[in-house]
Amino acid sequence: MTVTRPATGKDEKLEALKAERRKQTLIEALVCALVVALALVIFVVVHSQPQSGTAVDQAYAKLQQVTDKPSNATKQGGVLISADGTPKKHVPTIEMYLDPLCPACAQVDRALNPTLQKLFEAGQINVDVHAVTFLNRASSDKYSTRAASSLAYVAEHDPKHTIAFIGELYAEDYLPSESNYTSTSDAQIAQQAVKAGVSQGIAEASVTSGYGSWVDRATTYTIDRTELIQNGSSGFTTPLFRINGHIWERQQIDNADLPEAFAKSLGLSASDVGNAKVLPSIGADGVIA
């Protein structure tokens, strides 16, 4: 037989305390469960976003973090220039995407560079130079980064000779071989700048500018931008020209015909190239003619 002892006031308080502890434990368990569930929802939402968009956003953010860059650098990784240093408001802007080691870029530039120089010097265009560095893989000494960094510095400090410097980087008697690269020094890069009309001081400073991190991060961002994919390409390729933000499709144009075709795309005749009194008819916002 079991004998039941009458409950005392002390026992009742103990039981009440135990009940309160059980209640608190249950509440804490529910809170933990809710926190875990919320964390899982956040994880699913974040990781379900398109990875390409995430990559380009991250590359853009990293580009903005670089502090050592040209004073006239754009947020998209270019260097915006005009002949007198101040971009014109009523003329088209030409974006040029090039790798200093790119042989295809060299072929196009040799055909088009004189026309670009005339247009630029006459104030008929602004130029947004995007020197990319993905062909570092073909060199043993990060040539593309070093040459692109030098070009960015010249575009900042001597915009008038920037187009000419591009031409000298692609000169037949200088351009390093992409397929059989031999080491090319900073001094050799600086000498090409001098040949383009850049002062010795600016040329020498350009190869120690410290803009290498900026051009490399700009490259990472550039190659992820889907709006830069040309017709017939599966990804970013150089050379690439955009006029007022629209890709100039020049793939079906023979190099010999590039100067006239380019002028026509701006709404100019070949005879108007270099004539400061005649501005391109498409203006600063127009679509390629």
PDB file of C-alpha atoms in Angstrom:
ATOM      1  CA  MET A   1       0.000   0.000   0.000  1.00  0.00           C
ATOM      2  CA  THR A   2       1.250   3.410  -0.849  1.00  0.00           C
ATOM      3  CA  VAL A   3       1.022   6.096   1.680  1.00  0.00           C
ATOM      4  CA  THR A   4       0.533   9.633   0.163  1.00  0.00           C
ATOM      5  CA  ARG A   5       2.034  12.456   2.080  1.00  0.00           C
ATOM      6  CA  PRO A   6       0.047  15.667   2.057  1.00  0.00           C
ATOM      7  CA  ALA A   7       1.701  18.356  -0.067  1.00  0.00           C
ATOM      8  CA  THR A   8       3.321  21.195   1.763  1.00  0.00           C
ATOM      9  CA  GLY A   9       3.700  24.799   0.704  1.00  0.00           C
ATOM     10  CA  LYS A  10       7.367  24.143  -0.044  1.00  0.00           C
ATOM     11  CA  ASP A  11       6.515  21.285  -2.426  1.00  0.00           C
ATOM     12  CA  GLU A  12       3.989  23.395  -4.297  1.00  0.00           C
ATOM     13  CA  LYS A  13       6.586  26.135  -4.900  1.00  0.00           C
ATOM     14  CA  LEU A  14       9.074  23.554  -6.186  1.00  0.00           C
ATOM     15  CA  GLU A  15       6.574  22.115  -8.631  1.00  0.00           C
ATOM     16  CA  ALA A  16       5.666  25.604  -9.863  1.00  0.00           C
ATOM     17  CA  LEU A  17       9.333  26.389 -10.437  1.00  0.00           C
ATOM     18  CA  LYS A  18       9.826  23.179 -12.420  1.00  0.00           C
ATOM     19  CA  ALA A  19       6.782  23.970 -14.556  1.00  0.00           C
ATOM     20  CA  GLU A  20       8.146  27.446 -15.296  1.00  0.00           C
ATOM     21  CA  ARG A  21      11.506  25.987 -16.317  1.00  0.00           C
ATOM     22  CA  ARG A  22       9.798  23.523 -18.668  1.00  0.00           C
ATOM     23  CA  LYS A  23       7.875  26.417 -20.209  1.00  0.00           C
ATOM     24  CA  GLN A  24      11.062  28.475 -20.727  1.00  0.00           C
ATOM     25  CA  THR A  25      12.834  25.478 -22.286  1.00  0.00           C
ATOM     26  CA  LEU A  26       9.954  24.987 -24.733  1.00  0.00           C
ATOM     27  CA  ILE A  27       9.994  28.674 -25.703  1.00  0.00           C
ATOM     28  CA  GLU A  28      13.762  28.604 -26.239  1.00  0.00           C
ATOM     29  CA  ALA A  29      13.446  25.512 -28.435  1.00  0.00           C
ATOM     30  CA  LEU A  30      10.755  27.176 -30.549  1.00  0.00           C
ATOM     31  CA  VAL A  31      12.879  30.316 -30.966  1.00  0.00           C
ATOM     32  CA  CYS A  32      15.895  28.251 -32.055  1.00  0.00           C
ATOM     33  CA  ALA A  33      13.744  26.377 -34.553  1.00  0.00           C
ATOM     34  CA  LEU A  34      12.461  29.648 -36.018  1.00  0.00           C
ATOM     35  CA  VAL A  35      16.005  31.051 -36.316  1.00  0.00           C
ATOM     36  CA  VAL A  36      17.208  27.932 -38.144  1.00  0.00           C
ATOM     37  CA  ALA A  37      14.192  28.035 -40.475  1.00  0.00           C
ATOM     38  CA  LEU A  38      14.771  31.721 -41.250  1.00  0.00           C
ATOM     39  CA  ALA A  39      18.477  31.115 -41.949  1.00  0.00           C
ATOM     40  CA  LEU A  40      17.535  28.290 -44.314  1.00  0.00           C
ATOM     41  CA  VAL A  41      15.106  30.534 -46.204  1.00  0.00           C
ATOM     42  CA  ILE A  42      17.758  33.262 -46.576  1.00  0.00           C
ATOM     43  CA  PHE A  43      20.303  30.710 -47.819  1.00  0.00           C
ATOM     44  CA  VAL A  44      17.893  29.342 -50.418  1.00  0.00           C
ATOM     45  CA  VAL A  45      16.919  32.818 -51.663  1.00  0.00           C
ATOM     46  CA  VAL A  46      20.521  34.034 -51.962  1.00  0.00           C
ATOM     47  CA  HIS A  47      21.850  30.902 -53.612  1.00  0.00           C
ATOM     48  CA  SER A  48      18.945  30.611 -56.025  1.00  0.00           C
ATOM     49  CA  GLN A  49      19.940  33.894 -57.721  1.00  0.00           C
ATOM     50  CA  PRO A  50      21.577  33.581 -61.203  1.00  0.00           C
ATOM     51  CA  GLN A  51      25.288  32.970 -60.740  1.00  0.00           C
ATOM     52  CA  SER A  52      26.270  35.094 -63.774  1.00  0.00           C
ATOM     53  CA  GLY A  53      24.574  38.131 -62.269  1.00  0.00           C
ATOM     54  CA  THR A  54      26.241  37.460 -58.954  1.00  0.00           C
ATOM     55  CA  ALA A  55      29.663  37.163 -60.603  1.00  0.00           C
ATOM     56  CA  VAL A  56      29.384  40.403 -62.560  1.00  0.00           C
ATOM     57  CA  ASP A  57      28.044  42.260 -59.521  1.00  0.00           C
ATOM     58  CA  GLN A  58      30.915  41.016 -57.403  1.00  0.00           C
ATOM     59  CA  ALA A  59      33.454  41.911 -60.084  1.00  0.00           C
ATOM     60  CA  TYR A  60      31.956  45.391 -60.353  1.00  0.00           C
ATOM     61  CA  ALA A  61      32.110  45.862 -56.584  1.00  0.00           C
ATOM     62  CA  LYS A  62      35.753  44.773 -56.471  1.00  0.00           C
ATOM     63  CA  LEU A  63      36.584  47.180 -59.291  1.00  0.00           C
ATOM     64  CA  GLN A  64      35.082  50.070 -57.340  1.00  0.00           C
ATOM     65  CA  GLN A  65      37.240  49.183 -54.335  1.00  0.00           C
ATOM     66  CA  VAL A  66      40.492  49.947 -56.180  1.00  0.00           C
ATOM     67  CA  THR A  67      41.767  53.363 -55.140  1.00  0.00           C
ATOM     68  CA  ASP A  68      44.902  53.554 -57.327  1.00  0.00           C
ATOM     69  CA  LYS A  69      43.381  54.313 -60.721  1.00  0.00           C
ATOM     70  CA  PRO A  70      43.325  57.135 -63.321  1.00  0.00           C
ATOM     71  CA  SER A  71      41.546  60.314 -62.251  1.00  0.00           C
ATOM     72  CA  ASN A  72      39.406  60.100 -65.405  1.00  0.00           C
ATOM     73  CA  ALA A  73      38.548  56.419 -64.954  1.00  0.00           C
ATOM     74  CA  THR A  74      34.936  55.400 -65.488  1.00  0.00           C
ATOM     75  CA  LYS A  75      33.048  53.091 -63.148  1.00  0.00           C
ATOM     76  CA  GLN A  76      33.025  50.480 -65.938  1.00  0.00           C
ATOM     77  CA  GLY A  77      36.821  50.291 -66.075  1.00  0.00           C
ATOM     78  CA  GLY A  78      37.598  52.610 -68.980  1.00  0.00           C
ATOM     79  CA  VAL A  79      39.499  55.875 -69.267  1.00  0.00           C
ATOM     80  CA  LEU A  80      37.380  58.580 -70.907  1.00  0.00           C
ATOM     81  CA  ILE A  81      39.376  61.079 -72.976  1.00  0.00           C
ATOM     82  CA  SER A  82      39.049  63.870 -75.515  1.00  0.00           C
ATOM     83  CA  ALA A  83      41.678  65.830 -77.395  1.00  0.00           C
ATOM     84  CA  ASP A  84      41.540  68.853 -75.094  1.00  0.00           C
ATOM     85  CA  GLY A  85      40.994  66.841 -71.911  1.00  0.00           C
ATOM     86  CA  THR A  86      37.300  67.603 -71.465  1.00  0.00           C
ATOM     87  CA  PRO A  87      34.800  65.111 -72.992  1.00  0.00           C
ATOM     88  CA  LYS A  88      32.479  66.791 -75.500  1.00  0.00           C
ATOM     89  CA  LYS A  89      28.736  66.704 -74.826  1.00  0.00           C
ATOM     90  CA  HIS A  90      27.470  66.692 -78.395  1.00  0.00           C
ATOM     91  CA  VAL A  91      29.674  64.066 -80.065  1.00  0.00           C
ATOM     92  CA  PRO A  92      29.568  60.265 -79.914  1.00  0.00           C
ATOM     93  CA  THR A  93      31.709  58.315 -77.477  1.00  0.00           C
ATOM     94  CA  ILE A  94      33.710  55.427 -78.886  1.00  0.00           C
ATOM     95  CA  GLU A  95      34.479  52.594 -76.473  1.00  0.00           C
ATOM     96  CA  MET A  96      37.583  50.676 -77.494  1.00  0.00           C
ATOM     97  CA  TYR A  97      38.172  47.256 -75.908  1.00  0.00           C
ATOM     98  CA  LEU A  98      41.626  45.872 -76.648  1.00  0.00           C
ATOM     99  CA  ASP A  99      44.359  43.683 -75.224  1.00  0.00           C
ATOM    100  CA  PRO A 100      47.878  45.011 -75.857  1.00  0.00           C
ATOM    101  CA  LEU A 101      49.010  41.521 -76.920  1.00  0.00           C
ATOM    102  CA  CYS A 102      46.030  40.803 -79.212  1.00  0.00           C
ATOM    103  CA  PRO A 103      47.109  40.263 -82.869  1.00  0.00           C
ATOM    104  CA  ALA A 104      43.544  40.715 -84.159  1.00  0.00           C
ATOM    105  CA  CYS A 105      43.379  44.047 -82.328  1.00  0.00           C
ATOM    106  CA  ALA A 106      46.622  45.025 -84.035  1.00  0.00           C
ATOM    107  CA  GLN A 107      45.288  44.229 -87.503  1.00  0.00           C
ATOM    108  CA  VAL A 108      42.163  46.307 -86.973  1.00  0.00           C
ATOM    109  CA  ASP A 109      44.065  49.155 -85.352  1.00  0.00           C
ATOM    110  CA  ARG A 110      46.566  49.395 -88.186  1.00  0.00           C
ATOM    111  CA  ALA A 111      43.657  49.940 -90.559  1.00  0.00           C
ATOM    112  CA  LEU A 112      41.598  52.222 -88.329  1.00  0.00           C
ATOM    113  CA  ASN A 113      44.075  54.120 -86.144  1.00  0.00           C
ATOM    114  CA  PRO A 114      44.727  57.035 -88.574  1.00  0.00           C
ATOM    115  CA  THR A 115      40.977  57.646 -88.884  1.00  0.00           C
ATOM    116  CA  LEU A 116      40.477  57.481 -85.121  1.00  0.00           C
ATOM    117  CA  GLN A 117      43.324  59.956 -84.611  1.00  0.00           C
ATOM    118  CA  LYS A 118      41.855  62.450 -87.085  1.00  0.00           C
ATOM    119  CA  LEU A 119      38.387  62.205 -85.550  1.00  0.00           C
ATOM    120  CA  PHE A 120      39.807  62.502 -82.048  1.00  0.00           C
ATOM    121  CA  GLU A 121      42.112  65.451 -82.748  1.00  0.00           C
ATOM    122  CA  ALA A 122      39.288  67.330 -84.505  1.00  0.00           C
ATOM    123  CA  GLY A 123      37.009  66.888 -81.492  1.00  0.00           C
ATOM    124  CA  GLN A 124      34.541  64.788 -83.480  1.00  0.00           C
ATOM    125  CA  ILE A 125      34.552  61.924 -80.954  1.00  0.00           C
ATOM    126  CA  ASN A 126      35.270  61.126 -77.335  1.00  0.00           C
ATOM    127  CA  VAL A 127      37.163  57.902 -76.700  1.00  0.00           C
ATOM    128  CA  ASP A 128      36.690  55.510 -73.782  1.00  0.00           C
ATOM    129  CA  VAL A 129      39.748  53.241 -73.665  1.00  0.00           C
ATOM    130  CA  HIS A 130      39.307  49.793 -72.093  1.00  0.00           C
ATOM    131  CA  ALA A 131      42.677  48.018 -72.112  1.00  0.00           C
ATOM    132  CA  VAL A 132      42.085  44.451 -70.928  1.00  0.00           C
ATOM    133  CA  THR A 133      44.597  41.878 -69.756  1.00  0.00           C
ATOM    134  CA  PHE A 134      43.252  38.389 -70.374  1.00  0.00           C
ATOM    135  CA  LEU A 135      46.218  37.537 -72.641  1.00  0.00           C
ATOM    136  CA  ASN A 136      48.573  37.588 -69.677  1.00  0.00           C
ATOM    137  CA  ARG A 137      48.323  33.833 -70.013  1.00  0.00           C
ATOM    138  CA  ALA A 138      50.318  34.051 -73.263  1.00  0.00           C
ATOM    139  CA  SER A 139      53.210  35.965 -71.708  1.00  0.00           C
ATOM    140  CA  SER A 140      55.764  35.125 -69.044  1.00  0.00           C
ATOM    141  CA  ASP A 141      55.820  38.553 -67.388  1.00  0.00           C
ATOM    142  CA  LYS A 142      52.228  39.849 -67.319  1.00  0.00           C
ATOM    143  CA  TYR A 143      52.860  41.916 -70.423  1.00  0.00           C
ATOM    144  CA  SER A 144      49.190  42.750 -70.996  1.00  0.00           C
ATOM    145  CA  THR A 145      48.802  44.138 -67.470  1.00  0.00           C
ATOM    146  CA  ARG A 146      51.975  46.216 -67.718  1.00  0.00           C
ATOM    147  CA  ALA A 147      51.148  47.643 -71.149  1.00  0.00           C
ATOM    148  CA  ALA A 148      47.495  48.261 -70.224  1.00  0.00           C
ATOM    149  CA  SER A 149      48.548  50.027 -67.029  1.00  0.00           C
ATOM    150  CA  SER A 150      50.949  52.209 -69.013  1.00  0.00           C
ATOM    151  CA  LEU A 151      48.234  53.011 -71.540  1.00  0.00           C
ATOM    152  CA  ALA A 152      45.809  53.981 -68.776  1.00  0.00           C
ATOM    153  CA  TYR A 153      48.391  56.345 -67.291  1.00  0.00           C
ATOM    154  CA  VAL A 154      49.072  57.988 -70.658  1.00  0.00           C
ATOM    155  CA  ALA A 155      45.322  58.346 -71.240  1.00  0.00           C
ATOM    156  CA  GLU A 156      45.140  60.173 -67.922  1.00  0.00           C
ATOM    157  CA  HIS A 157      48.169  62.467 -68.319  1.00  0.00           C
ATOM    158  CA  ASP A 158      48.520  62.864 -72.086  1.00  0.00           C
ATOM    159  CA  PRO A 159      45.174  62.098 -73.759  1.00  0.00           C
ATOM    160  CA  LYS A 160      46.256  63.843 -76.962  1.00  0.00           C
ATOM    161  CA  HIS A 161      48.783  61.090 -77.720  1.00  0.00           C
ATOM    162  CA  THR A 162      46.790  58.108 -76.441  1.00  0.00           C
ATOM    163  CA  ILE A 163      45.485  56.922 -79.813  1.00  0.00           C
ATOM    164  CA  ALA A 164      48.973  57.250 -81.272  1.00  0.00           C
ATOM    165  CA  PHE A 165      50.366  55.232 -78.354  1.00  0.00           C
ATOM    166  CA  ILE A 166      47.883  52.448 -79.091  1.00  0.00           C
ATOM    167  CA  GLY A 167      49.172  52.489 -82.660  1.00  0.00           C
ATOM    168  CA  GLU A 168      52.774  52.158 -81.467  1.00  0.00           C
ATOM    169  CA  LEU A 169      51.896  49.263 -79.155  1.00  0.00           C
ATOM    170  CA  TYR A 170      50.542  47.476 -82.227  1.00  0.00           C
ATOM    171  CA  ALA A 171      53.365  48.447 -84.576  1.00  0.00           C
ATOM    172  CA  GLU A 172      54.548  45.536 -86.717  1.00  0.00           C
ATOM    173  CA  ASP A 173      58.160  46.030 -85.684  1.00  0.00           C
ATOM    174  CA  TYR A 174      57.287  45.982 -81.990  1.00  0.00           C
ATOM    175  CA  LEU A 175      54.192  43.926 -81.085  1.00  0.00           C
ATOM    176  CA  PRO A 176      55.314  40.883 -79.051  1.00  0.00           C
ATOM    177  CA  SER A 177      54.182  37.514 -80.373  1.00  0.00           C
ATOM    178  CA  GLU A 178      51.185  35.994 -78.663  1.00  0.00           C
ATOM    179  CA  SER A 179      52.137  32.466 -79.766  1.00  0.00           C
ATOM    180  CA  ASN A 180      55.901  32.750 -79.234  1.00  0.00           C
ATOM    181  CA  TYR A 181      56.267  35.430 -76.597  1.00  0.00           C
ATOM    182  CA  THR A 182      59.667  36.769 -75.587  1.00  0.00           C
ATOM    183  CA  SER A 183      60.125  38.915 -72.506  1.00  0.00           C
ATOM    184  CA  THR A 184      59.396  42.611 -73.111  1.00  0.00           C
ATOM    185  CA  SER A 185      60.652  45.176 -70.607  1.00  0.00           C
ATOM    186  CA  ASP A 186      58.973  48.213 -69.112  1.00  0.00           C
ATOM    187  CA  ALA A 187      61.617  50.326 -70.844  1.00  0.00           C
ATOM    188  CA  GLN A 188      60.509  48.970 -74.221  1.00  0.00           C
ATOM    189  CA  ILE A 189      56.874  49.840 -73.467  1.00  0.00           C
ATOM    190  CA  ALA A 190      57.903  53.364 -72.413  1.00  0.00           C
ATOM    191  CA  GLN A 191      59.903  53.774 -75.609  1.00  0.00           C
ATOM    192  CA  GLN A 192      56.778  53.059 -77.682  1.00  0.00           C
ATOM    193  CA  ALA A 193      55.008  55.830 -75.785  1.00  0.00           C
ATOM    194  CA  VAL A 194      57.830  58.232 -76.613  1.00  0.00           C
ATOM    195  CA  LYS A 195      57.543  57.280 -80.292  1.00  0.00           C
ATOM    196  CA  ALA A 196      53.858  58.267 -80.071  1.00  0.00           C
ATOM    197  CA  GLY A 197      54.797  61.768 -78.883  1.00  0.00           C
ATOM    198  CA  VAL A 198      54.496  61.214 -75.137  1.00  0.00           C
ATOM    199  CA  SER A 199      57.152  63.010 -73.095  1.00  0.00           C
ATOM    200  CA  GLN A 200      59.981  60.948 -71.644  1.00  0.00           C
ATOM    201  CA  GLY A 201      58.856  61.774 -68.100  1.00  0.00           C
ATOM    202  CA  ILE A 202      55.259  60.649 -68.602  1.00  0.00           C
ATOM    203  CA  ALA A 203      56.379  57.578 -70.532  1.00  0.00           C
ATOM    204  CA  GLU A 204      58.688  56.453 -67.743  1.00  0.00           C
ATOM    205  CA  ALA A 205      56.101  57.191 -65.056  1.00  0.00           C
ATOM    206  CA  SER A 206      53.480  55.226 -66.979  1.00  0.00           C
ATOM    207  CA  VAL A 207      55.274  51.906 -66.500  1.00  0.00           C
ATOM    208  CA  THR A 208      55.482  52.398 -62.732  1.00  0.00           C
ATOM    209  CA  SER A 209      51.966  53.832 -62.344  1.00  0.00           C
ATOM    210  CA  GLY A 210      50.593  51.130 -60.071  1.00  0.00           C
ATOM    211  CA  TYR A 211      47.406  50.822 -62.128  1.00  0.00           C
ATOM    212  CA  GLY A 212      47.944  47.081 -62.649  1.00  0.00           C
ATOM    213  CA  SER A 213      45.382  45.996 -60.046  1.00  0.00           C
ATOM    214  CA  TRP A 214      42.812  48.349 -61.544  1.00  0.00           C
ATOM    215  CA  VAL A 215      43.212  47.104 -65.138  1.00  0.00           C
ATOM    216  CA  ASP A 216      43.134  43.479 -63.978  1.00  0.00           C
ATOM    217  CA  ARG A 217      39.926  43.976 -61.976  1.00  0.00           C
ATOM    218  CA  ALA A 218      38.442  45.953 -64.857  1.00  0.00           C
ATOM    219  CA  THR A 219      39.178  42.963 -67.090  1.00  0.00           C
ATOM    220  CA  THR A 220      37.409  40.547 -64.755  1.00  0.00           C
ATOM    221  CA  TYR A 221      34.353  42.786 -64.759  1.00  0.00           C
ATOM    222  CA  THR A 222      34.485  43.404 -68.522  1.00  0.00           C
ATOM    223  CA  ILE A 223      34.531  39.766 -69.584  1.00  0.00           C
ATOM    224  CA  ASP A 224      31.445  39.069 -67.439  1.00  0.00           C
ATOM    225  CA  ARG A 225      29.347  41.798 -69.074  1.00  0.00           C
ATOM    226  CA  THR A 226      26.858  40.054 -71.349  1.00  0.00           C
ATOM    227  CA  GLU A 227      26.086  43.289 -73.223  1.00  0.00           C
ATOM    228  CA  LEU A 228      29.617  43.174 -74.648  1.00  0.00           C
ATOM    229  CA  ILE A 229      29.172  39.875 -76.496  1.00  0.00           C
ATOM    230  CA  GLN A 230      29.428  40.427 -80.246  1.00  0.00           C
ATOM    231  CA  ASN A 231      27.293  38.617 -82.809  1.00  0.00           C
ATOM    232  CA  GLY A 232      28.597  35.139 -83.490  1.00  0.00           C
ATOM    233  CA  SER A 233      30.650  35.032 -80.270  1.00  0.00           C
ATOM    234  CA  SER A 234      29.981  32.855 -77.249  1.00  0.00           C
ATOM    235  CA  GLY A 235      31.726  35.273 -74.901  1.00  0.00           C
ATOM    236  CA  PHE A 236      33.746  38.459 -74.696  1.00  0.00           C
ATOM    237  CA  THR A 237      36.281  38.935 -77.503  1.00  0.00           C
ATOM    238  CA  THR A 238      38.601  41.692 -78.685  1.00  0.00           C
ATOM    239  CA  PRO A 239      38.821  43.925 -80.571  1.00  0.00           C
ATOM    240  CA  LEU A 240      35.458  45.429 -79.689  1.00  0.00           C
ATOM    241  CA  PHE A 241      34.124  48.889 -80.488  1.00  0.00           C
ATOM    242  CA  ARG A 242      30.941  50.412 -79.126  1.00  0.00           C
ATOM    243  CA  ILE A 243      29.476  53.679 -80.358  1.00  0.00           C
ATOM    244  CA  ASN A 244      27.223  55.419 -77.838  1.00  0.00           C
ATOM    245  CA  GLY A 245      26.851  52.095 -76.054  1.00  0.00           C
ATOM    246  CA  HIS A 246      25.970  50.125 -79.213  1.00  0.00           C
ATOM    247  CA  ILE A 247      28.322  47.455 -80.582  1.00  0.00           C
ATOM    248  CA  TRP A 248      29.825  48.289 -83.971  1.00  0.00           C
ATOM    249  CA  GLU A 249      29.593  45.015 -85.873  1.00  0.00           C
ATOM    250  CA  ARG A 250      32.654  45.166 -88.129  1.00  0.00           C
ATOM    251  CA  GLN A 251      33.267  41.428 -88.570  1.00  0.00           C
ATOM    252  CA  GLN A 252      32.022  41.377 -92.170  1.00  0.00           C
ATOM    253  CA  ILE A 253      34.014  44.452 -93.193  1.00  0.00           C
ATOM    254  CA  ASP A 254      37.422  44.064 -94.842  1.00  0.00           C
ATOM    255  CA  ASN A 255      40.186  45.891 -93.035  1.00  0.00           C
ATOM    256  CA  ALA A 256      40.777  48.101 -96.074  1.00  0.00           C
ATOM    257  CA  ASP A 257      37.181  49.307 -95.887  1.00  0.00           C
ATOM    258  CA  LEU A 258      37.133  49.927 -92.126  1.00  0.00           C
ATOM    259  CA  PRO A 259      37.928  53.688 -92.210  1.00  0.00           C
ATOM    260  CA  GLU A 260      35.062  54.563 -94.558  1.00  0.00           C
ATOM    261  CA  ALA A 261      32.665  52.150 -92.819  1.00  0.00           C
ATOM    262  CA  PHE A 262      33.510  53.629 -89.440  1.00  0.00           C
ATOM    263  CA  ALA A 263      32.963  57.199 -90.618  1.00  0.00           C
ATOM    264  CA  LYS A 264      29.648  56.151 -92.144  1.00  0.00           C
ATOM    265  CA  SER A 265      28.558  54.583 -88.844  1.00  0.00           C
ATOM    266  CA  LEU A 266      28.973  58.027 -87.264  1.00  0.00           C
ATOM    267  CA  GLY A 267      26.989  59.725 -89.997  1.00  0.00           C
ATOM    268  CA  LEU A 268      30.067  61.208 -91.644  1.00  0.00           C
ATOM    269  CA  SER A 269      31.479  60.989 -95.128  1.00  0.00           C
ATOM    270  CA  ALA A 270      35.130  60.033 -95.509  1.00  0.00           C
ATOM    271  CA  SER A 271      35.930  63.607 -96.532  1.00  0.00           C
ATOM    272  CA  ASP A 272      34.454  64.925 -93.261  1.00  0.00           C
ATOM    273  CA  VAL A 273      36.873  62.944 -91.108  1.00  0.00           C
ATOM    274  CA  GLY A 274      39.157  65.390 -89.326  1.00  0.00           C
ATOM    275  CA  ASN A 275      37.012  68.419 -90.155  1.00  0.00           C
ATOM    276  CA  ALA A 276      36.275  70.071 -86.813  1.00  0.00           C
ATOM    277  CA  LYS A 277      33.448  72.071 -88.377  1.00  0.00           C
ATOM    278  CA  VAL A 278      31.442  68.924 -89.137  1.00  0.00           C
ATOM    279  CA  LEU A 279      30.193  66.884 -86.192  1.00  0.00           C
ATOM    280  CA  PRO A 280      28.891  63.307 -86.505  1.00  0.00           C
ATOM    281  CA  SER A 281      25.164  63.377 -87.191  1.00  0.00           C
ATOM    282  CA  ILE A 282      24.383  60.710 -84.576  1.00  0.00           C
ATOM    283  CA  GLY A 283      25.454  63.034 -81.773  1.00  0.00           C
ATOM    284  CA  ALA A 284      26.064  61.883 -78.218  1.00  0.00           C
ATOM    285  CA  ASP A 285      23.095  59.517 -77.908  1.00  0.00           C
ATOM    286  CA  GLY A 286      22.246  58.336 -81.399  1.00  0.00           C
ATOM    287  CA  VAL A 287      22.275  54.774 -82.631  1.00  0.00           C
ATOM    288  CA  ILE A 288      24.914  53.706 -85.154  1.00  0.00           C
ATOM    289  CA  ALA A 289      23.942  54.968 -88.601  1.00  0.00           C
TER     290      ALA A 289
END
